[in-house]
Tab-separated table of C-alpha atoms in Angstrom:
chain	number	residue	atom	x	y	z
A	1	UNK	CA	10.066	-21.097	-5.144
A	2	UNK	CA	7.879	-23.243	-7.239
A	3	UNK	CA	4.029	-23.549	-7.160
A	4	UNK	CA	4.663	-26.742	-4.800
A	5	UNK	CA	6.991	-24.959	-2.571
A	6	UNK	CA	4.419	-22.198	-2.355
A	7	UNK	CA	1.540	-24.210	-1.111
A	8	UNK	CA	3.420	-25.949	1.413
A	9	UNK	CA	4.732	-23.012	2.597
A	10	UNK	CA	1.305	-21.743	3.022
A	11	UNK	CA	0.169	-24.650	4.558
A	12	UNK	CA	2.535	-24.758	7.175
A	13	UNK	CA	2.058	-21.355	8.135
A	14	UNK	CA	-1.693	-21.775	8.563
A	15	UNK	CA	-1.087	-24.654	10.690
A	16	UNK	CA	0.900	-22.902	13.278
A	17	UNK	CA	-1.211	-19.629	13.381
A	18	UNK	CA	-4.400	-21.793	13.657
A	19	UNK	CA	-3.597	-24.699	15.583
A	20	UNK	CA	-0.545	-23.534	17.830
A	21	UNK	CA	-1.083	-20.582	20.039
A	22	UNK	CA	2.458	-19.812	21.551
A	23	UNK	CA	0.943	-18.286	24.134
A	24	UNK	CA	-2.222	-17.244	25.778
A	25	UNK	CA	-3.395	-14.565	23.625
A	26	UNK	CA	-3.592	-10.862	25.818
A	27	UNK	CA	-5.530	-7.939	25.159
A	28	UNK	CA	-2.430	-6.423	23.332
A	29	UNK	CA	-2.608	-9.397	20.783
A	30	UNK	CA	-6.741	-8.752	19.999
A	31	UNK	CA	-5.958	-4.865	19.697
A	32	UNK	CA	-3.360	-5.570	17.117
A	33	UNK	CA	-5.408	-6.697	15.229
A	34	UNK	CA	-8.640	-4.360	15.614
A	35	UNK	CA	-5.626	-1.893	13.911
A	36	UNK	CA	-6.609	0.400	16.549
A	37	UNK	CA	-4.613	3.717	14.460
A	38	UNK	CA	-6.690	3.168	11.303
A	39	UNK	CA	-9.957	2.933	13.741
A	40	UNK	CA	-9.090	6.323	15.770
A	41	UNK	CA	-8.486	7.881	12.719
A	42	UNK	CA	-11.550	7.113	11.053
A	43	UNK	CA	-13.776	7.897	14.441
A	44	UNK	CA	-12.848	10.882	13.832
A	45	UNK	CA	-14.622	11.306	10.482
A	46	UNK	CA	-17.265	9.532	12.549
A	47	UNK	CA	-17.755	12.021	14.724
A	48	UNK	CA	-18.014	14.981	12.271
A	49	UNK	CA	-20.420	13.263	10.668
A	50	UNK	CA	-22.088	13.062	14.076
A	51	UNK	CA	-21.407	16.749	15.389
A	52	UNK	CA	-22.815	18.299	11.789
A	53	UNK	CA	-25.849	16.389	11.654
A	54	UNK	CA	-26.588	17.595	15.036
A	55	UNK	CA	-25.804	21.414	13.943
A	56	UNK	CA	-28.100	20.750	10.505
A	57	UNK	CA	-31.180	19.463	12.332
A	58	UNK	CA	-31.220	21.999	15.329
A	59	UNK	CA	-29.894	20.030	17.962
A	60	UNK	CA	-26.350	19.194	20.016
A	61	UNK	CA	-24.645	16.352	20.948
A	62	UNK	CA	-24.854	17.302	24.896
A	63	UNK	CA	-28.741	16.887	24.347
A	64	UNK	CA	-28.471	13.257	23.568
A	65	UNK	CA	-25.200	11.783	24.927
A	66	UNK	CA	-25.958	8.549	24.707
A	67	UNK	CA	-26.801	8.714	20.715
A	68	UNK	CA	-23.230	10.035	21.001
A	69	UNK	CA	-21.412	7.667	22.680
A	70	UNK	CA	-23.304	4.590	20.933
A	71	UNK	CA	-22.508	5.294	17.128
A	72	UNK	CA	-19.010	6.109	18.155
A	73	UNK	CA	-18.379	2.811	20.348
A	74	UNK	CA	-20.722	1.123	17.493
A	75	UNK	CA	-18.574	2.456	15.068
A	76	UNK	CA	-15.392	1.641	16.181
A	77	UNK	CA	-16.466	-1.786	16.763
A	78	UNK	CA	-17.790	-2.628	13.747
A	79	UNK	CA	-14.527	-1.105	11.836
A	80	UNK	CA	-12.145	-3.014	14.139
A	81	UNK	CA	-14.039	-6.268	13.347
A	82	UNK	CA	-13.455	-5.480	10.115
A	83	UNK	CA	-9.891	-5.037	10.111
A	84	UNK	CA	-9.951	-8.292	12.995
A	85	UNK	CA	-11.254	-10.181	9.745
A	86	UNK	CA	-9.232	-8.959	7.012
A	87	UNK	CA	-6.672	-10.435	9.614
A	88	UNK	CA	-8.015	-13.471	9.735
A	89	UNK	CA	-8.522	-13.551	5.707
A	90	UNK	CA	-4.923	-12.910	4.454
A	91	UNK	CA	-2.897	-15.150	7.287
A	92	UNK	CA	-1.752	-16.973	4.790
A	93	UNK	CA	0.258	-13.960	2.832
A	94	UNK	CA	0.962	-11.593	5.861
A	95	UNK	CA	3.925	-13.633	6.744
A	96	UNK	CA	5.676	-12.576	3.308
A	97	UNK	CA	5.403	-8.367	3.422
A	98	UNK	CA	7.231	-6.714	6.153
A	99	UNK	CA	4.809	-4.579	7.756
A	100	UNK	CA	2.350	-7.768	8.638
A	101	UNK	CA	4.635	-10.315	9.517
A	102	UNK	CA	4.606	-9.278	12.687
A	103	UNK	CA	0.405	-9.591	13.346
A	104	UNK	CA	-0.229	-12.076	16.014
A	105	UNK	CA	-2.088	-14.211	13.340
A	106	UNK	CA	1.360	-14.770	12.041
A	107	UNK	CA	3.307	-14.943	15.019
A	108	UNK	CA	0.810	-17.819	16.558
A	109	UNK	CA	-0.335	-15.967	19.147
A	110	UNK	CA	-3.853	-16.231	18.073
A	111	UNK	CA	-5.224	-18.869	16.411
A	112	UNK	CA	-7.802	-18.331	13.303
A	113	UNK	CA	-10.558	-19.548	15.148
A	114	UNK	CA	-9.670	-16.603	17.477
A	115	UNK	CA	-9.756	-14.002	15.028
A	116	UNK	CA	-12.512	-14.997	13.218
A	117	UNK	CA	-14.531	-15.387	16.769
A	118	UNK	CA	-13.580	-12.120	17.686
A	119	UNK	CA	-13.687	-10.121	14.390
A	120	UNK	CA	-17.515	-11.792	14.234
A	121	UNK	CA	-18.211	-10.895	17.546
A	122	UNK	CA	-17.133	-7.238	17.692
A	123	UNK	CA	-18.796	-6.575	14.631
A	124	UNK	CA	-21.929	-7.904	15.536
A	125	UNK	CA	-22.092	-6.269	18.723
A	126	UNK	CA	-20.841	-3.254	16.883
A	127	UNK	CA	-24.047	-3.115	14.926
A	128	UNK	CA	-26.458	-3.672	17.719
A	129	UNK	CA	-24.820	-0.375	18.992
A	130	UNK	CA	-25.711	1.005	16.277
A	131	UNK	CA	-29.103	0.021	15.631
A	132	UNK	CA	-29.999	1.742	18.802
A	133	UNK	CA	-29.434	4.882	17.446
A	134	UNK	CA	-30.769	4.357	13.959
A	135	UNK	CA	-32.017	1.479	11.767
A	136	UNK	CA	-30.184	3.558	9.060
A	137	UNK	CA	-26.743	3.788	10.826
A	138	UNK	CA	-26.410	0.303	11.522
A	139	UNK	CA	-27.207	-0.885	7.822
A	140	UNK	CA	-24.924	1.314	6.691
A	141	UNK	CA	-22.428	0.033	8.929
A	142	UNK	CA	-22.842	-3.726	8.082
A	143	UNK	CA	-23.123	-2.548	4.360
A	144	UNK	CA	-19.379	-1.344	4.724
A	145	UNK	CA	-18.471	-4.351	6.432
A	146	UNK	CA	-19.819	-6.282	3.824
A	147	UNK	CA	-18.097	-4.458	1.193
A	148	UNK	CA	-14.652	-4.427	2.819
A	149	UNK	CA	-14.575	-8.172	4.330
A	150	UNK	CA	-16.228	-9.784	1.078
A	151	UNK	CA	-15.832	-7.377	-2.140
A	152	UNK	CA	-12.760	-6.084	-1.459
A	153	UNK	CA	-10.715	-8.724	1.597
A	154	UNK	CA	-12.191	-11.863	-0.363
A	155	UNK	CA	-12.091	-11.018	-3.493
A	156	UNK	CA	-10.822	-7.987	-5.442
A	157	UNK	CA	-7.965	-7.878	-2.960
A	158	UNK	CA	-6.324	-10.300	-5.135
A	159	UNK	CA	-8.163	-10.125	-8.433
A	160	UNK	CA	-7.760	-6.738	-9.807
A	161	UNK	CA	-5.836	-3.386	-9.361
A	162	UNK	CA	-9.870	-1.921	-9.133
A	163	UNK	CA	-9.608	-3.277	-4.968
A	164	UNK	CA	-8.568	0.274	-4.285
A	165	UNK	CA	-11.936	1.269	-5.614
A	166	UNK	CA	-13.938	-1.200	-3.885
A	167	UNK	CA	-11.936	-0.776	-0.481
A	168	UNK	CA	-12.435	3.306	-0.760
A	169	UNK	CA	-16.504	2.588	-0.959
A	170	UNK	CA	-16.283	0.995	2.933
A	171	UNK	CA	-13.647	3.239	3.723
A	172	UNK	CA	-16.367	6.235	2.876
A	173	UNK	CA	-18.851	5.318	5.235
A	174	UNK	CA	-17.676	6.745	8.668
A	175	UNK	CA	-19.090	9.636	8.380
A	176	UNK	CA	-22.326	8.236	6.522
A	177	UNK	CA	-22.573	6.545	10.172
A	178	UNK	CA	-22.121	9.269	12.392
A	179	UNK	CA	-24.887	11.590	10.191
A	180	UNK	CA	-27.557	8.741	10.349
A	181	UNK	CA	-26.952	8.116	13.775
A	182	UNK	CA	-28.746	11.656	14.080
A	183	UNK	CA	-30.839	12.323	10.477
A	184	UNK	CA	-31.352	8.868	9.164
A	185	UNK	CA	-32.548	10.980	6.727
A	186	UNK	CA	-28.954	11.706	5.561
A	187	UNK	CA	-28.614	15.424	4.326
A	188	UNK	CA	-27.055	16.040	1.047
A	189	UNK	CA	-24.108	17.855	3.220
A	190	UNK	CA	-23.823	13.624	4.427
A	191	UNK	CA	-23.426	12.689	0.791
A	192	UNK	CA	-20.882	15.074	0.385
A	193	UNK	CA	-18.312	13.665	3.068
A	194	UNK	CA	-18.673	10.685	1.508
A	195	UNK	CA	-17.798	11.592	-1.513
A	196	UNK	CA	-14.705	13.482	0.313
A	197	UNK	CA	-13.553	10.254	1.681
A	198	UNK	CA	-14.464	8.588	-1.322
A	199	UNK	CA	-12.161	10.366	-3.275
A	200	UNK	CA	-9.138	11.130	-0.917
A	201	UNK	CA	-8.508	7.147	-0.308
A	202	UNK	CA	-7.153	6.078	-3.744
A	203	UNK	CA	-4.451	8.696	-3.699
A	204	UNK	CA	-3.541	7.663	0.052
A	205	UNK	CA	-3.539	3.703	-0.364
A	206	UNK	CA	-1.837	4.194	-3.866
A	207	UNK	CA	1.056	6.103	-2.480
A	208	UNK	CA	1.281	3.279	0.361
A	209	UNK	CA	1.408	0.521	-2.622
A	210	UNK	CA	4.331	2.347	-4.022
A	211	UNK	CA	6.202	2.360	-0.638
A	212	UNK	CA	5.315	-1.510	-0.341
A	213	UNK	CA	5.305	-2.373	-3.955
A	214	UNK	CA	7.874	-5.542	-3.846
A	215	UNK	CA	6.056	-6.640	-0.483
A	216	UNK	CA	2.731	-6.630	-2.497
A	217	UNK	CA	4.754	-8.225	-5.475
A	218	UNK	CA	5.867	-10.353	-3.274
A	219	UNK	CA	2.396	-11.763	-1.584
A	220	UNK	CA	0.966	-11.813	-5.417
A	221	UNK	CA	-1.303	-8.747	-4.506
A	222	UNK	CA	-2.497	-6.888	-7.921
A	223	UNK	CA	-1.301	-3.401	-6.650
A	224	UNK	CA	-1.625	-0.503	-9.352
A	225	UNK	CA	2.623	-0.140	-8.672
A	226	UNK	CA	2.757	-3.693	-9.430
A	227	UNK	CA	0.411	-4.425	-12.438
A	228	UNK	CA	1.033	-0.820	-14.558
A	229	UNK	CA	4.286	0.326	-12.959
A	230	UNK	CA	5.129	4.408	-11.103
A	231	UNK	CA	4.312	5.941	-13.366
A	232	UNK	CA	0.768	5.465	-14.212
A	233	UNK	CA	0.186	5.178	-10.976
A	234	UNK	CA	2.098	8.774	-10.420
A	235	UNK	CA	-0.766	9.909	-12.793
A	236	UNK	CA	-3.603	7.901	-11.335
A	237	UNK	CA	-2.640	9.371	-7.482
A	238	UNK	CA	-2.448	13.069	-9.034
A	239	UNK	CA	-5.214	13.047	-10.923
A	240	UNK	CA	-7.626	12.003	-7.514
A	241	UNK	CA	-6.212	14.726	-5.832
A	242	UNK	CA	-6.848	16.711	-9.011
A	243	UNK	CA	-10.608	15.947	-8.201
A	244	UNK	CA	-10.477	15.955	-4.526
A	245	UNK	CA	-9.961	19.623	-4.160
A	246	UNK	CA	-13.462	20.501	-6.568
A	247	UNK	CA	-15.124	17.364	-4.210
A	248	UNK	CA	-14.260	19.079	-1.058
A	249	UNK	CA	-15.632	22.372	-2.218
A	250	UNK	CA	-19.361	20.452	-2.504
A	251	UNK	CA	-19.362	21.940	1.057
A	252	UNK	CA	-18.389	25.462	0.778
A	253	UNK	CA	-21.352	26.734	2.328
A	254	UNK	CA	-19.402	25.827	5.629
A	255	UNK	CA	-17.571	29.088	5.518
A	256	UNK	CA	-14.415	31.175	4.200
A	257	UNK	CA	-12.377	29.442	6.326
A	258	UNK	CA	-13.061	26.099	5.416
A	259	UNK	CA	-13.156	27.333	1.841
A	260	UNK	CA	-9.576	29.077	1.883
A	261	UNK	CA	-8.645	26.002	3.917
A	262	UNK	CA	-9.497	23.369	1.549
A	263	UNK	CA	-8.165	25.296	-1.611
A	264	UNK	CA	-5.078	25.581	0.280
A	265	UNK	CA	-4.802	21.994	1.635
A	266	UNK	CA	-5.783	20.611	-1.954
A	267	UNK	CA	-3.442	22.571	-3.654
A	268	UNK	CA	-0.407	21.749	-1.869
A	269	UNK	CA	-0.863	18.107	-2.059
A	270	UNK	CA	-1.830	18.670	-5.810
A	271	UNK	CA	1.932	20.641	-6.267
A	272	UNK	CA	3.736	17.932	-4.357
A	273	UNK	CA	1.995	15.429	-6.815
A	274	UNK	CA	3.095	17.252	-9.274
A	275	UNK	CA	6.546	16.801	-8.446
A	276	UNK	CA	6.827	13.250	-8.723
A	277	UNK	CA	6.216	13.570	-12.176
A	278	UNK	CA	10.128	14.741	-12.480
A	279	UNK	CA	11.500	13.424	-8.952
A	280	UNK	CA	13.442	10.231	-9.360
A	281	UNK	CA	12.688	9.119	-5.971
A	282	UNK	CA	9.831	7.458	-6.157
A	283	UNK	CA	9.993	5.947	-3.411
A	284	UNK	CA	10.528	9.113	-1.018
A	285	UNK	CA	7.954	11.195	-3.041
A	286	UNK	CA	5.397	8.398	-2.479
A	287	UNK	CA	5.880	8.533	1.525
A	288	UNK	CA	5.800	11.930	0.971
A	289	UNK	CA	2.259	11.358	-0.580
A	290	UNK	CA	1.045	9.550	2.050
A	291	UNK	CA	2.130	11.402	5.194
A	292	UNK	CA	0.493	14.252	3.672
A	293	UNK	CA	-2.789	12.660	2.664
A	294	UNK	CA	-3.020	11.694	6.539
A	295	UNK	CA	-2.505	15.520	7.389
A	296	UNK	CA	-4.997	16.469	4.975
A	297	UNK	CA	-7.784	14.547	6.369
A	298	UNK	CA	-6.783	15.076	10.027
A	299	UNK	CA	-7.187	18.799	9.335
A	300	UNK	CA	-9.814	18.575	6.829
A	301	UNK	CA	-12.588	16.845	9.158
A	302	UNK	CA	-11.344	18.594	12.722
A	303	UNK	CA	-12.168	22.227	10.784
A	304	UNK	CA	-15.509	20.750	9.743
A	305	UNK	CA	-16.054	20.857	13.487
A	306	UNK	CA	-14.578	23.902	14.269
A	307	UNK	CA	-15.899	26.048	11.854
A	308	UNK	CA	-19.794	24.991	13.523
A	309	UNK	CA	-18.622	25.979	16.968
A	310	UNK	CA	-18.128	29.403	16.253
């Protein structure tokens, strides 16, 4: 299709989603697009930043419920708005990859003015939650917003193979929210989950650009897979997880368990990196990649918890 043929495309597929609802939009259609997964997923990271703060300053979470419950709902509010806004951003190239062209800003069952109403909303009700624990937890919050709505949605989305990079800073800040909810102060032990999610995200949305490298090639998106090829990116993926297993030990003082755990953890996902460099699957190695990267930080966060109960 030409450059022409491109732009009307485009056009016409902005004017259905945002002038021609198909249907009054439901709950179902605004929770689609909160991406309601990647926001349970990340609570949890919230709340181990929320139940170790608690441990490091002397306190519990049963003393202060409330403080509880508000950066949680706070959080997930504020990270749904951001994902209701990165819907609203790329309407106009979800309709090309597979796994978005079903997102009821493509389908016309909500319009853009919807999504944007709601993704501003949410979010800014998301922060108020938050302020009411901490000053500290809610600027942190609307810093990560920022970062992944405007740096990285906006702009190096489509711009650079570095949007990884910029999308893993906002996707390292759960955690930074739960701590300040408690110690605005943010203990060094804060820092270092942060850096853990820092780290672990590259290798997990890099292995999820190889599965969807022609859809990304497709919507123009400047994917590692797409710009430099597998095989760079092969390296690139292994050598994060090379670094994520010294990162995670930044917190050893948690225990033997942990410890053994994270050694473990990091150096079976290392070894199955390892194999892609000879696999000619590429393909089935990279889902392979990223089903285990969702593992690792499932079990990686929960034993943070588990470890300070006992």
């Amino acid at each position: 299709m030409n450059k022409t043929g491109t732009i009307s495309s485009t056009a016409n597929t902005l004017s259905q989603t945002d002038l021609e609802a198909s249907s009054p939009a439901t709950w179902r259609e605004y929770l689609a697009i909160s991406k309601t997964g990647i926001v349970m997923s990340n609570l949890i990271t919230t709340f181990a930043g929320l139940y170790l703060a608690a441990y490091y300053t002397g306190t519990t979470l049963g003393s202060d419920p409330l403080t509880a419950f508000l950066a949680l709902l706070g959080s997930a509010l504020v990270m749904a708005g951001g994902c209701a806004l990165n819907n609203y951003i790329d309407r106009d190239i979800d309709h090309i990859m597979e796994r978005t062209k079903e997102r009821p800003t493509v389908t016309g069952k909500l319009t853009g003015k919807q999504t944007l109403t709601y993704g501003l909303s949410i979010s800014i009700a998301g922060t108020a939650f938050l302020a009411m624990t901490t000053l500290m937890a809610a600027v942190i919050g609307v810093l990560g917003l920022i970062i992944y709505v405007v740096l990285y949605s906006m702009w190096t989305k489509r711009t650079t193979t570095l949007n990884t990079i910029v999308g893993s800073f906002a996707g390292a800040v759960p955690p930074l929210i739960g701590w300040a909810a408690i110690d605005a102060g943010l203990h060094p032990y804060a820092w270092s989950l942060f850096l853990i999610m820092f780290i672990w995200q590259p290798p997990h949305f890099l292995a999820l650009a190889m599965k969807r490298s022609d859809e990304y090639k497709a919507a123009g998106i400047p994917m590692l897979p797409v710009v430099a090829g597998f095989a760079i990116t092969k390296r690139q993926i292994i050598w994060y997880v090379a670094a994520l297993i010294p990162v995670s030990l930044l917190v050893a003082d948690f225990g033997t368990v942990y410890t053994t755990v994270a050694v473990l953890l990091g150096g079976g996902w290392l070894g199955l990196g390892l194999i892609g460099l000879k696999t000619k699957d590429d393909l089935k190695w990279a889902k392979h990649m990223f089903i285990y990267s969702l593992n690792y930080l499932t079990i990686m966060f929960v034993l943070m918890v588990i470890v300070h109960m006992f």
